[in-house]
Amino acid sequence: MFKVLVSDPISDFGLRQLTSAEDVEVAKITGLSEEELISIIGPYDALLVRSQTKVTRRVMEAGVHLKVIGRAGVGVDNIDLDAATSRGIIVINAPDGNTVTTCEHTFAMMMALARHIPQAYAKTIAGLWDRKSFLGVELQNKILGVLGLGRIGIEVAKRAAAFGMTVIGHDPFLSEERADKLGIKLATLDEILRTADFMTVHTPLTNNTHHMIAKPQFDVMKRGIRMINCARGGIIDEAALVEALDEGIVAGAAFDVFEHEPPAPDHPFLRHPKMIVTPHLGASTMEAQENVALGVSEQVIHVLRHEPFKNAVNMPAVSTELLNKLQPYFTLCEQLGKALAQMTDGAVREITLECAGELADLDTSSLIPYVLKGVLTHHLGAEQVNIVNAIHLAKIRDVHFVVRKSLSIRSLSSEITIRLKTTIEERWVTGSAVPGVGERLVRIGPYPVDITPEGYVLLISQKDKPGIIGRVGTLLGESGINIATMQVGRNEVGGSAVMILKNDKKASKNVMESLFAIPEIKRVREVSFV
């Protein structure tokens, strides 16, 4: 008999697969402190949580029989994944359960925004019969810009088409072929800003997407645009949005999320007449709560019964012998992928993993998820990508993966080369993992380097002329950025050259623009390994 502990409020209807199973015994005890959970977790084979229970290393150490932890939802921030992996505990979540409900909430916000429903309701129940102040707009024949075409963004696009809207979308992974099948015209962010009548955001919050819509974007927007954010607070600059609402650039906005939740009582969104706000209700439906509970319950049973399962978010099993040989390269592969994602422009189309030296004789398929995780995390965020779902996420975004084994340098220490091909360009990096030394980048494209993948690295391509290095050093120094190491390389005197600077802190946008303004510099990229 398998014993399952449910420590958070989870739909009883959603748990019925567990409670009705003859070989499963379910105990539902909620509101436990960490110490209380530690005191009772010992006999249980599985633990089901939402977001309230913190599943710490101490909890897992006490859970000597734990085989699986199920999260009835998407995020697993409340679960120590490293501890779970080290103890061989499988962690699963329910990534699809909130898709429809968040999509529908987006449309509810869009309709409310188009017809001023909350504002009209407030006046009507206050005894004011005011029809003139609430002239709305139709959705039909309007252009909807969708930023982020993952599961939720695609569902929104499907429903928008049914309303007679023209859908244009921006996503770094969706191919034109798949977009055509979905009835979506791929566009740049700038094209969406300049042409969309409505815009909805469905991207994760990452370093790249934080304030991706800010004052420079509002300055070029189509006047009268209406904006919806049911994704994550912080993607749209809240202060800049308020300014755009006051200036009439944005006709109205509907937000389910805030950069800091709950918002302060004096937050300008809460009193602005053109704003509609809800308290992060995107996943708050009976069906969604039941769906995530059903999904995670089903997978927990599969794990306990040693049946095939899905939606694991930590490392799959690898033989001990192979694991010992490949483990030094896991972090290297992720860092190489992360570097390439920041070095390239365009939508990712193909990633090649080439192994040389002793690695060429091994089954290196276990390295693939780490490479993909590095590439995809840059675009989708750390919360969305892990080493188990990375392959799935790549497939649904039409990213092809190629594995090659080079036998030409068998006498050298093992090296890994990652090539990334996008719709615009192809770039590659090579790295090695030396015992006792750690991970190193040894080549960036054709240029030999020796870089530890950590901190902030500036990659500068320039024309080989005297004085460029000095100008760059002076500019960085005046900006308070200390250069830890510098490497330079060139193909020929007076030709193309590269400068690789490892800095103590991140370069600001102004610094990057100032570097690029130097006439001899052709390209500037900062790679963050933080």
Short mmCIF file of C-alpha atoms in Angstrom, two decimals:
data_model
loop_
_atom_site.label_atom_id
_atom_site.label_comp_id
_atom_site.label_asym_id
_atom_site.label_seq_id
_atom_site.Cartn_x
_atom_site.Cartn_y
_atom_site.Cartn_z
CA MET A 1 0.00 0.00 0.00
CA PHE A 2 1.42 3.38 -1.07
CA LYS A 3 1.00 6.24 1.40
CA VAL A 4 0.39 9.77 0.03
CA LEU A 5 0.35 12.96 2.11
CA VAL A 6 -1.50 16.03 0.81
CA SER A 7 -0.23 19.02 2.80
CA ASP A 8 -1.96 21.91 1.00
CA PRO A 9 -5.61 22.62 0.08
CA ILE A 10 -6.06 20.65 -3.15
CA SER A 11 -9.35 19.88 -4.89
CA ASP A 12 -10.86 16.63 -3.56
CA PHE A 13 -12.36 16.08 -6.99
CA GLY A 14 -8.90 16.37 -8.50
CA LEU A 15 -7.52 13.87 -6.00
CA ARG A 16 -10.09 11.21 -6.80
CA GLN A 17 -7.65 9.11 -8.83
CA LEU A 18 -5.55 8.74 -5.70
CA THR A 19 -8.38 8.34 -3.20
CA SER A 20 -10.13 5.72 -5.32
CA ALA A 21 -7.02 3.62 -5.99
CA GLU A 22 -6.95 0.35 -4.07
CA ASP A 23 -3.20 0.45 -3.59
CA VAL A 24 -3.03 4.07 -2.35
CA GLU A 25 -3.78 5.50 1.09
CA VAL A 26 -4.26 9.28 1.17
CA ALA A 27 -3.94 11.55 4.20
CA LYS A 28 -4.86 15.23 3.85
CA ILE A 29 -3.28 17.32 6.60
CA THR A 30 -2.89 21.02 5.78
CA GLY A 31 -1.44 24.05 7.53
CA LEU A 32 1.66 22.23 8.77
CA SER A 33 4.79 24.05 9.85
CA GLU A 34 8.14 22.72 8.64
CA GLU A 35 8.76 21.04 11.98
CA GLU A 36 5.29 19.47 11.99
CA LEU A 37 5.77 18.19 8.44
CA ILE A 38 9.16 16.76 9.35
CA SER A 39 7.64 14.94 12.31
CA ILE A 40 5.05 13.05 10.21
CA ILE A 41 6.58 12.70 6.70
CA GLY A 42 8.61 9.55 7.49
CA PRO A 43 6.16 6.81 6.38
CA TYR A 44 4.92 8.52 3.21
CA ASP A 45 5.87 7.50 -0.33
CA ALA A 46 4.54 10.69 -1.96
CA LEU A 47 3.91 14.30 -0.99
CA LEU A 48 1.43 16.57 -2.82
CA VAL A 49 1.65 20.33 -2.38
CA ARG A 50 0.61 23.61 -3.93
CA SER A 51 2.57 26.75 -3.10
CA GLN A 52 2.10 27.01 0.67
CA THR A 53 4.20 24.04 1.81
CA LYS A 54 7.96 24.59 1.63
CA VAL A 55 9.56 21.25 0.78
CA THR A 56 13.06 21.79 2.13
CA ARG A 57 16.08 19.50 2.27
CA ARG A 58 15.26 18.82 5.92
CA VAL A 59 11.78 17.67 4.97
CA MET A 60 13.19 15.32 2.34
CA GLU A 61 15.82 13.96 4.70
CA ALA A 62 13.02 13.10 7.11
CA GLY A 63 10.96 11.60 4.29
CA VAL A 64 13.04 8.45 4.08
CA HIS A 65 10.42 6.68 1.96
CA LEU A 66 9.66 9.60 -0.40
CA LYS A 67 9.71 8.61 -4.05
CA VAL A 68 7.86 11.52 -5.60
CA ILE A 69 6.79 15.08 -4.80
CA GLY A 70 3.87 16.44 -6.81
CA ARG A 71 3.20 20.15 -7.27
CA ALA A 72 -0.43 20.93 -8.20
CA GLY A 73 0.57 23.84 -10.43
CA VAL A 74 3.46 25.02 -12.56
CA GLY A 75 6.10 26.71 -10.41
CA VAL A 76 8.29 24.62 -8.11
CA ASP A 77 10.06 27.44 -6.26
CA ASN A 78 8.84 26.00 -2.95
CA ILE A 79 10.62 22.68 -3.58
CA ASP A 80 14.38 22.21 -3.21
CA LEU A 81 15.06 20.54 -6.56
CA ASP A 82 18.74 19.95 -5.89
CA ALA A 83 17.92 18.14 -2.67
CA ALA A 84 15.24 16.08 -4.40
CA THR A 85 17.58 15.09 -7.22
CA SER A 86 20.41 14.16 -4.88
CA ARG A 87 18.04 11.92 -2.92
CA GLY A 88 16.52 10.34 -6.03
CA ILE A 89 13.08 11.89 -5.44
CA ILE A 90 11.14 12.68 -8.60
CA VAL A 91 9.46 16.10 -8.68
CA ILE A 92 6.52 16.52 -11.03
CA ASN A 93 4.22 19.43 -11.79
CA ALA A 94 1.12 20.19 -13.88
CA PRO A 95 2.24 22.63 -16.58
CA ASP A 96 -0.88 22.50 -18.75
CA GLY A 97 -3.66 22.81 -16.17
CA ASN A 98 -3.81 26.64 -16.20
CA THR A 99 -3.64 27.21 -19.95
CA VAL A 100 -7.33 27.60 -20.76
CA THR A 101 -8.27 29.48 -17.61
CA THR A 102 -5.51 32.07 -18.09
CA CYS A 103 -6.44 32.41 -21.75
CA GLU A 104 -10.09 32.99 -20.87
CA HIS A 105 -9.19 35.53 -18.19
CA THR A 106 -7.17 37.38 -20.82
CA PHE A 107 -10.24 37.55 -23.03
CA ALA A 108 -12.44 38.62 -20.14
CA MET A 109 -10.02 41.49 -19.51
CA MET A 110 -9.92 42.35 -23.21
CA MET A 111 -13.71 42.54 -23.45
CA ALA A 112 -13.97 44.53 -20.22
CA LEU A 113 -11.35 46.92 -21.57
CA ALA A 114 -13.06 47.33 -24.94
CA ARG A 115 -16.48 48.10 -23.38
CA HIS A 116 -15.50 49.84 -20.10
CA ILE A 117 -17.50 47.27 -18.16
CA PRO A 118 -16.05 47.79 -14.64
CA GLN A 119 -16.28 51.58 -14.89
CA ALA A 120 -19.83 51.47 -16.26
CA TYR A 121 -20.87 48.99 -13.57
CA ALA A 122 -19.48 51.21 -10.81
CA LYS A 123 -21.42 54.25 -12.02
CA THR A 124 -24.63 52.34 -12.58
CA ILE A 125 -24.79 50.84 -9.08
CA ALA A 126 -23.95 54.28 -7.71
CA GLY A 127 -27.25 55.50 -9.21
CA LEU A 128 -25.80 57.29 -12.25
CA TRP A 129 -27.31 56.39 -15.63
CA ASP A 130 -24.41 57.43 -17.87
CA ARG A 131 -24.37 56.02 -21.39
CA LYS A 132 -22.34 58.77 -23.05
CA SER A 133 -19.10 58.31 -21.10
CA PHE A 134 -18.57 54.69 -22.07
CA LEU A 135 -18.33 54.54 -25.85
CA GLY A 136 -16.48 51.30 -26.54
CA VAL A 137 -14.86 49.59 -29.51
CA GLU A 138 -15.46 46.27 -31.27
CA LEU A 139 -12.90 43.51 -31.43
CA GLN A 140 -13.88 42.56 -34.97
CA ASN A 141 -11.43 43.77 -37.62
CA LYS A 142 -8.97 44.94 -34.99
CA ILE A 143 -5.31 43.89 -34.92
CA LEU A 144 -4.27 41.90 -31.86
CA GLY A 145 -0.56 41.73 -31.08
CA VAL A 146 0.44 38.70 -29.00
CA LEU A 147 3.85 38.83 -27.31
CA GLY A 148 4.82 35.24 -26.53
CA LEU A 149 3.33 32.33 -28.45
CA GLY A 150 3.59 29.48 -25.99
CA ARG A 151 0.60 27.44 -24.86
CA ILE A 152 -1.43 30.38 -23.53
CA GLY A 153 -0.50 32.82 -26.30
CA ILE A 154 -1.56 30.33 -28.98
CA GLU A 155 -4.90 29.68 -27.25
CA VAL A 156 -5.53 33.42 -27.09
CA ALA A 157 -4.72 33.71 -30.81
CA LYS A 158 -7.22 30.95 -31.66
CA ARG A 159 -10.02 32.70 -29.81
CA ALA A 160 -9.12 36.10 -31.24
CA ALA A 161 -9.54 34.67 -34.76
CA ALA A 162 -13.06 33.57 -33.82
CA PHE A 163 -13.82 37.18 -32.88
CA GLY A 164 -12.72 38.33 -36.34
CA MET A 165 -9.44 39.83 -35.18
CA THR A 166 -6.23 39.82 -37.20
CA VAL A 167 -3.52 38.25 -35.05
CA ILE A 168 0.13 39.21 -35.31
CA GLY A 169 2.60 37.61 -32.91
CA HIS A 170 6.16 37.85 -31.69
CA ASP A 171 8.06 34.81 -30.40
CA PRO A 172 11.74 33.88 -30.81
CA PHE A 173 10.95 30.21 -31.49
CA LEU A 174 7.68 29.81 -33.39
CA SER A 175 8.40 28.99 -37.05
CA GLU A 176 6.62 30.72 -39.90
CA GLU A 177 5.20 27.36 -41.05
CA ARG A 178 3.53 26.69 -37.72
CA ALA A 179 2.42 30.31 -37.39
CA ASP A 180 0.74 30.08 -40.81
CA LYS A 181 -1.14 26.96 -39.73
CA LEU A 182 -2.35 28.79 -36.64
CA GLY A 183 -3.42 31.83 -38.63
CA ILE A 184 -0.80 34.06 -36.98
CA LYS A 185 1.42 36.50 -38.84
CA LEU A 186 4.86 36.66 -37.23
CA ALA A 187 6.06 40.20 -36.60
CA THR A 188 8.81 42.06 -34.82
CA LEU A 189 8.10 43.77 -31.53
CA ASP A 190 8.42 47.12 -33.28
CA GLU A 191 5.83 46.12 -35.90
CA ILE A 192 3.39 45.08 -33.19
CA LEU A 193 3.88 48.33 -31.28
CA ARG A 194 3.27 50.43 -34.39
CA THR A 195 0.23 48.56 -35.77
CA ALA A 196 -1.68 46.71 -33.05
CA ASP A 197 -5.02 47.95 -31.72
CA PHE A 198 -4.82 45.54 -28.79
CA MET A 199 -1.72 43.93 -27.31
CA THR A 200 -1.54 41.04 -24.85
CA VAL A 201 1.56 39.74 -23.10
CA HIS A 202 2.26 36.02 -22.57
CA THR A 203 6.01 35.82 -22.04
CA PRO A 204 7.80 34.67 -18.90
CA LEU A 205 9.56 37.27 -16.77
CA THR A 206 13.30 37.07 -17.45
CA ASN A 207 16.19 39.51 -17.57
CA ASN A 208 15.38 40.02 -21.25
CA THR A 209 11.64 40.56 -20.81
CA HIS A 210 11.79 42.74 -17.69
CA HIS A 211 10.44 46.14 -18.80
CA MET A 212 10.51 45.00 -22.42
CA ILE A 213 7.68 47.50 -22.85
CA ALA A 214 8.98 50.78 -21.41
CA LYS A 215 9.12 54.45 -22.41
CA PRO A 216 11.02 53.90 -25.70
CA GLN A 217 8.36 51.40 -26.76
CA PHE A 218 5.47 53.64 -25.70
CA ASP A 219 7.00 56.46 -27.76
CA VAL A 220 6.51 54.49 -31.01
CA MET A 221 3.17 52.82 -30.23
CA LYS A 222 0.07 53.25 -32.29
CA ARG A 223 -1.98 55.88 -30.51
CA GLY A 224 -5.07 54.42 -28.87
CA ILE A 225 -3.65 50.94 -28.28
CA ARG A 226 -5.19 48.86 -25.47
CA MET A 227 -2.94 46.59 -23.42
CA ILE A 228 -3.55 43.41 -21.39
CA ASN A 229 -1.11 41.66 -19.06
CA CYS A 230 -2.18 38.39 -17.46
CA ALA A 231 1.34 36.94 -17.54
CA ARG A 232 3.85 38.39 -15.07
CA GLY A 233 4.25 41.77 -13.44
CA GLY A 234 7.36 43.64 -14.52
CA ILE A 235 7.20 42.82 -18.22
CA ILE A 236 5.58 46.22 -18.79
CA ASP A 237 7.09 49.23 -17.02
CA GLU A 238 4.25 50.33 -14.75
CA ALA A 239 5.39 53.95 -14.35
CA ALA A 240 5.86 54.34 -18.10
CA LEU A 241 2.40 52.87 -18.70
CA VAL A 242 0.75 55.37 -16.36
CA GLU A 243 2.49 58.19 -18.23
CA ALA A 244 1.33 56.76 -21.57
CA LEU A 245 -2.26 56.52 -20.27
CA ASP A 246 -2.17 60.14 -19.12
CA GLU A 247 -0.81 61.28 -22.48
CA GLY A 248 -3.46 59.35 -24.42
CA ILE A 249 -0.96 57.05 -26.13
CA VAL A 250 -2.62 54.06 -24.47
CA ALA A 251 -6.42 54.16 -24.45
CA GLY A 252 -6.69 51.67 -21.60
CA ALA A 253 -4.97 48.78 -19.90
CA ALA A 254 -6.11 45.68 -18.01
CA PHE A 255 -3.66 43.99 -15.63
CA ASP A 256 -4.03 40.82 -13.59
CA VAL A 257 -0.46 41.06 -12.31
CA PHE A 258 1.77 43.62 -10.64
CA GLU A 259 5.53 43.94 -10.41
CA HIS A 260 5.20 43.69 -6.63
CA GLU A 261 2.25 41.76 -5.25
CA PRO A 262 0.13 42.71 -3.49
CA PRO A 263 0.52 46.30 -4.73
CA ALA A 264 0.87 49.18 -2.32
CA PRO A 265 -2.40 50.94 -1.40
CA ASP A 266 -1.26 54.06 -3.25
CA HIS A 267 -0.27 52.22 -6.45
CA PRO A 268 -1.36 54.43 -9.41
CA PHE A 269 -3.04 51.50 -11.17
CA LEU A 270 -5.61 51.28 -8.36
CA ARG A 271 -7.03 54.75 -8.93
CA HIS A 272 -6.44 55.39 -12.63
CA PRO A 273 -9.72 55.72 -14.59
CA LYS A 274 -8.29 53.95 -17.64
CA MET A 275 -7.02 50.91 -15.71
CA ILE A 276 -8.76 47.62 -14.96
CA VAL A 277 -7.07 45.43 -12.37
CA THR A 278 -7.68 42.02 -10.81
CA PRO A 279 -5.69 40.29 -8.02
CA HIS A 280 -3.76 37.67 -10.04
CA LEU A 281 -6.82 35.57 -10.89
CA GLY A 282 -5.48 34.02 -14.10
CA ALA A 283 -5.44 30.47 -12.71
CA SER A 284 -8.33 30.91 -10.26
CA THR A 285 -11.10 28.73 -11.62
CA MET A 286 -12.62 25.55 -10.24
CA GLU A 287 -11.69 23.74 -13.43
CA ALA A 288 -8.07 24.85 -13.34
CA GLN A 289 -7.64 23.80 -9.73
CA GLU A 290 -9.23 20.45 -10.53
CA ASN A 291 -7.16 20.02 -13.69
CA VAL A 292 -3.82 20.59 -11.96
CA ALA A 293 -4.84 18.21 -9.16
CA LEU A 294 -5.98 15.58 -11.66
CA GLY A 295 -2.80 15.92 -13.69
CA VAL A 296 -0.40 15.64 -10.80
CA SER A 297 -2.39 12.82 -9.14
CA GLU A 298 -2.25 10.75 -12.31
CA GLN A 299 1.51 11.14 -12.61
CA VAL A 300 2.10 10.38 -8.93
CA ILE A 301 0.32 7.04 -9.36
CA HIS A 302 2.44 6.27 -12.43
CA VAL A 303 5.64 7.00 -10.51
CA LEU A 304 4.60 4.89 -7.52
CA ARG A 305 3.63 1.97 -9.76
CA HIS A 306 6.84 2.25 -11.81
CA GLU A 307 4.82 3.12 -14.92
CA PRO A 308 5.86 5.67 -17.57
CA PHE A 309 5.29 9.23 -16.36
CA LYS A 310 5.73 12.78 -17.63
CA ASN A 311 6.17 16.34 -16.35
CA ALA A 312 9.18 15.56 -14.18
CA VAL A 313 11.16 18.72 -13.43
CA ASN A 314 14.40 17.27 -12.11
CA MET A 315 17.12 15.07 -13.55
CA PRO A 316 16.15 11.69 -15.02
CA ALA A 317 18.04 8.58 -13.98
CA VAL A 318 21.42 7.82 -15.59
CA SER A 319 23.62 4.82 -14.85
CA THR A 320 26.16 5.54 -12.14
CA GLU A 321 29.13 4.74 -14.40
CA LEU A 322 27.99 7.00 -17.20
CA LEU A 323 26.88 9.71 -14.77
CA ASN A 324 30.36 9.87 -13.26
CA LYS A 325 31.89 10.42 -16.70
CA LEU A 326 29.33 12.96 -17.97
CA GLN A 327 28.59 14.93 -14.81
CA PRO A 328 31.56 17.33 -15.22
CA TYR A 329 30.05 18.41 -18.55
CA PHE A 330 26.46 19.07 -17.44
CA THR A 331 27.15 22.60 -16.22
CA LEU A 332 29.51 23.26 -19.14
CA CYS A 333 26.81 22.38 -21.69
CA GLU A 334 24.27 24.62 -19.98
CA GLN A 335 26.73 27.52 -19.86
CA LEU A 336 27.72 27.08 -23.52
CA GLY A 337 24.05 27.11 -24.50
CA LYS A 338 23.39 30.17 -22.36
CA ALA A 339 26.33 31.99 -23.95
CA LEU A 340 25.24 31.22 -27.50
CA ALA A 341 21.66 32.33 -26.84
CA GLN A 342 22.95 35.74 -25.78
CA MET A 343 25.37 36.00 -28.72
CA THR A 344 22.90 35.37 -31.54
CA ASP A 345 20.03 37.20 -33.21
CA GLY A 346 17.00 35.64 -34.84
CA ALA A 347 14.73 32.71 -34.06
CA VAL A 348 16.54 29.52 -33.04
CA ARG A 349 16.26 26.80 -35.66
CA GLU A 350 19.02 24.23 -35.08
CA ILE A 351 21.42 23.34 -32.29
CA THR A 352 24.36 21.02 -32.86
CA LEU A 353 26.28 19.23 -30.11
CA GLU A 354 29.70 17.99 -31.22
CA CYS A 355 31.78 15.88 -28.83
CA ALA A 356 35.48 15.21 -29.26
CA GLY A 357 38.10 13.23 -27.41
CA GLU A 358 36.97 10.59 -24.92
CA LEU A 359 33.40 11.91 -25.05
CA ALA A 360 33.10 10.67 -28.63
CA ASP A 361 33.00 7.08 -27.33
CA LEU A 362 30.17 7.71 -24.83
CA ASP A 363 26.40 7.97 -25.03
CA THR A 364 26.16 11.74 -24.70
CA SER A 365 22.37 11.98 -25.09
CA SER A 366 22.17 13.00 -21.41
CA LEU A 367 23.98 16.23 -22.31
CA ILE A 368 21.29 17.37 -24.74
CA PRO A 369 18.81 18.65 -22.12
CA TYR A 370 21.51 20.76 -20.52
CA VAL A 371 22.41 22.45 -23.80
CA LEU A 372 18.74 23.12 -24.53
CA LYS A 373 18.15 24.39 -21.01
CA GLY A 374 20.93 26.93 -21.45
CA VAL A 375 19.55 28.16 -24.77
CA LEU A 376 15.86 28.15 -23.85
CA THR A 377 16.24 29.64 -20.38
CA HIS A 378 17.57 32.85 -21.92
CA HIS A 379 14.29 33.25 -23.82
CA LEU A 380 11.73 31.54 -21.59
CA GLY A 381 13.06 32.05 -18.06
CA ALA A 382 14.42 29.68 -15.47
CA GLU A 383 10.95 28.90 -14.09
CA GLN A 384 9.77 27.54 -17.41
CA VAL A 385 12.70 25.34 -18.44
CA ASN A 386 14.38 22.37 -16.80
CA ILE A 387 16.46 19.45 -18.00
CA VAL A 388 13.44 17.20 -18.37
CA ASN A 389 11.08 19.45 -20.31
CA ALA A 390 13.78 21.19 -22.38
CA ILE A 391 13.57 18.66 -25.24
CA HIS A 392 9.79 18.91 -25.31
CA LEU A 393 9.90 22.71 -25.33
CA ALA A 394 12.42 22.65 -28.18
CA LYS A 395 10.29 20.28 -30.26
CA ILE A 396 7.10 22.32 -29.98
CA ARG A 397 9.10 25.37 -31.07
CA ASP A 398 10.51 23.57 -34.12
CA VAL A 399 14.07 23.69 -32.82
CA HIS A 400 16.06 20.81 -34.34
CA PHE A 401 18.88 19.14 -32.49
CA VAL A 402 21.87 17.40 -34.08
CA VAL A 403 24.52 15.30 -32.30
CA ARG A 404 27.91 14.72 -33.91
CA LYS A 405 30.94 12.86 -32.62
CA SER A 406 34.33 13.93 -33.85
CA LEU A 407 37.12 11.33 -33.88
CA SER A 408 39.74 13.62 -35.36
CA ILE A 409 41.30 14.82 -32.09
CA ARG A 410 41.03 11.69 -29.93
CA SER A 411 44.44 12.37 -28.43
CA LEU A 412 43.30 15.68 -26.95
CA SER A 413 41.23 16.14 -23.81
CA SER A 414 37.49 16.00 -24.32
CA GLU A 415 35.89 19.11 -25.78
CA ILE A 416 32.31 20.07 -26.55
CA THR A 417 31.35 22.41 -29.38
CA ILE A 418 27.84 23.85 -29.53
CA ARG A 419 26.62 25.41 -32.76
CA LEU A 420 23.47 27.50 -32.86
CA LYS A 421 21.79 28.29 -36.15
CA THR A 422 19.06 30.93 -36.27
CA THR A 423 17.02 32.49 -39.04
CA ILE A 424 19.74 35.15 -39.32
CA GLU A 425 23.12 33.66 -38.45
CA GLU A 426 25.16 30.73 -37.12
CA ARG A 427 27.62 30.93 -34.24
CA TRP A 428 29.51 28.41 -32.17
CA VAL A 429 31.49 28.05 -28.96
CA THR A 430 33.75 25.31 -27.62
CA GLY A 431 34.37 24.38 -24.02
CA SER A 432 36.13 21.83 -21.86
CA ALA A 433 35.83 20.57 -18.30
CA VAL A 434 39.20 19.92 -16.74
CA PRO A 435 39.29 17.98 -13.45
CA GLY A 436 40.44 20.24 -10.66
CA VAL A 437 40.10 23.34 -12.87
CA GLY A 438 36.43 23.37 -13.81
CA GLU A 439 34.58 24.54 -16.90
CA ARG A 440 36.35 26.67 -19.48
CA LEU A 441 35.40 28.33 -22.75
CA VAL A 442 38.29 27.58 -25.07
CA ARG A 443 36.99 28.98 -28.38
CA ILE A 444 34.40 31.54 -29.41
CA GLY A 445 33.90 30.89 -33.08
CA PRO A 446 37.36 30.64 -34.68
CA TYR A 447 39.09 32.60 -31.91
CA PRO A 448 40.99 30.71 -29.15
CA VAL A 449 40.09 31.98 -25.66
CA ASP A 450 40.45 30.88 -22.06
CA ILE A 451 37.42 32.00 -20.06
CA THR A 452 35.74 30.71 -16.94
CA PRO A 453 31.96 30.82 -17.62
CA GLU A 454 30.97 33.04 -14.73
CA GLY A 455 30.12 36.69 -14.16
CA TYR A 456 29.81 39.13 -17.07
CA VAL A 457 31.72 38.87 -20.35
CA LEU A 458 31.75 41.56 -23.04
CA LEU A 459 32.30 40.34 -26.61
CA ILE A 460 33.36 43.09 -28.98
CA SER A 461 33.99 42.71 -32.71
CA GLN A 462 35.93 45.57 -34.21
CA LYS A 463 38.27 46.67 -36.95
CA ASP A 464 41.90 46.11 -35.99
CA LYS A 465 43.14 49.68 -35.46
CA PRO A 466 45.41 51.23 -32.82
CA GLY A 467 43.71 52.88 -29.85
CA ILE A 468 40.47 50.88 -29.78
CA ILE A 469 41.43 48.90 -26.68
CA GLY A 470 42.33 52.11 -24.85
CA ARG A 471 39.05 53.80 -25.76
CA VAL A 472 37.05 50.81 -24.55
CA GLY A 473 39.01 50.61 -21.29
CA THR A 474 38.57 54.33 -20.67
CA LEU A 475 34.84 54.19 -21.34
CA LEU A 476 34.34 51.27 -18.98
CA GLY A 477 36.51 52.87 -16.30
CA GLU A 478 34.57 56.12 -16.45
CA SER A 479 31.39 54.05 -16.02
CA GLY A 480 32.70 52.38 -12.88
CA ILE A 481 33.21 48.98 -14.49
CA ASN A 482 36.40 47.18 -13.53
CA ILE A 483 37.93 44.85 -16.13
CA ALA A 484 39.04 41.60 -14.51
CA THR A 485 40.64 40.06 -17.60
CA MET A 486 41.04 40.94 -21.27
CA GLN A 487 41.79 38.78 -24.29
CA VAL A 488 42.18 39.95 -27.89
CA GLY A 489 42.49 38.17 -31.19
CA ARG A 490 42.62 38.98 -34.89
CA ASN A 491 42.75 37.25 -38.25
CA GLU A 492 45.20 39.67 -39.87
CA VAL A 493 46.72 43.08 -39.24
CA GLY A 494 44.14 45.76 -40.00
CA GLY A 495 41.40 43.18 -40.47
CA SER A 496 38.69 41.89 -38.17
CA ALA A 497 39.50 41.54 -34.48
CA VAL A 498 37.77 40.55 -31.28
CA MET A 499 38.05 41.79 -27.73
CA ILE A 500 36.81 39.66 -24.83
CA LEU A 501 36.49 41.44 -21.50
CA LYS A 502 35.53 39.81 -18.22
CA ASN A 503 34.06 42.51 -15.99
CA ASP A 504 33.18 42.76 -12.34
CA LYS A 505 29.66 44.03 -12.96
CA LYS A 506 26.98 44.24 -15.63
CA ALA A 507 27.24 46.96 -18.26
CA SER A 508 24.28 49.32 -18.43
CA LYS A 509 22.31 49.99 -21.57
CA ASN A 510 24.00 53.39 -21.89
CA VAL A 511 27.43 51.77 -21.70
CA MET A 512 26.52 49.27 -24.42
CA GLU A 513 25.23 52.07 -26.65
CA SER A 514 28.37 54.13 -26.05
CA LEU A 515 30.58 51.19 -26.99
CA PHE A 516 28.64 50.56 -30.16
CA ALA A 517 28.92 54.25 -31.05
CA ILE A 518 32.71 53.88 -31.46
CA PRO A 519 33.01 53.82 -35.30
CA GLU A 520 35.46 50.91 -35.50
CA ILE A 521 33.29 48.62 -33.35
CA LYS A 522 30.93 46.46 -35.39
CA ARG A 523 29.18 44.42 -32.71
CA VAL A 524 28.90 44.42 -28.91
CA ARG A 525 27.34 41.65 -26.84
CA GLU A 526 27.32 41.04 -23.13
CA VAL A 527 27.08 37.44 -21.98
CA SER A 528 25.88 36.98 -18.43
CA PHE A 529 26.62 33.73 -16.63
CA VAL A 530 25.00 34.97 -13.42
#
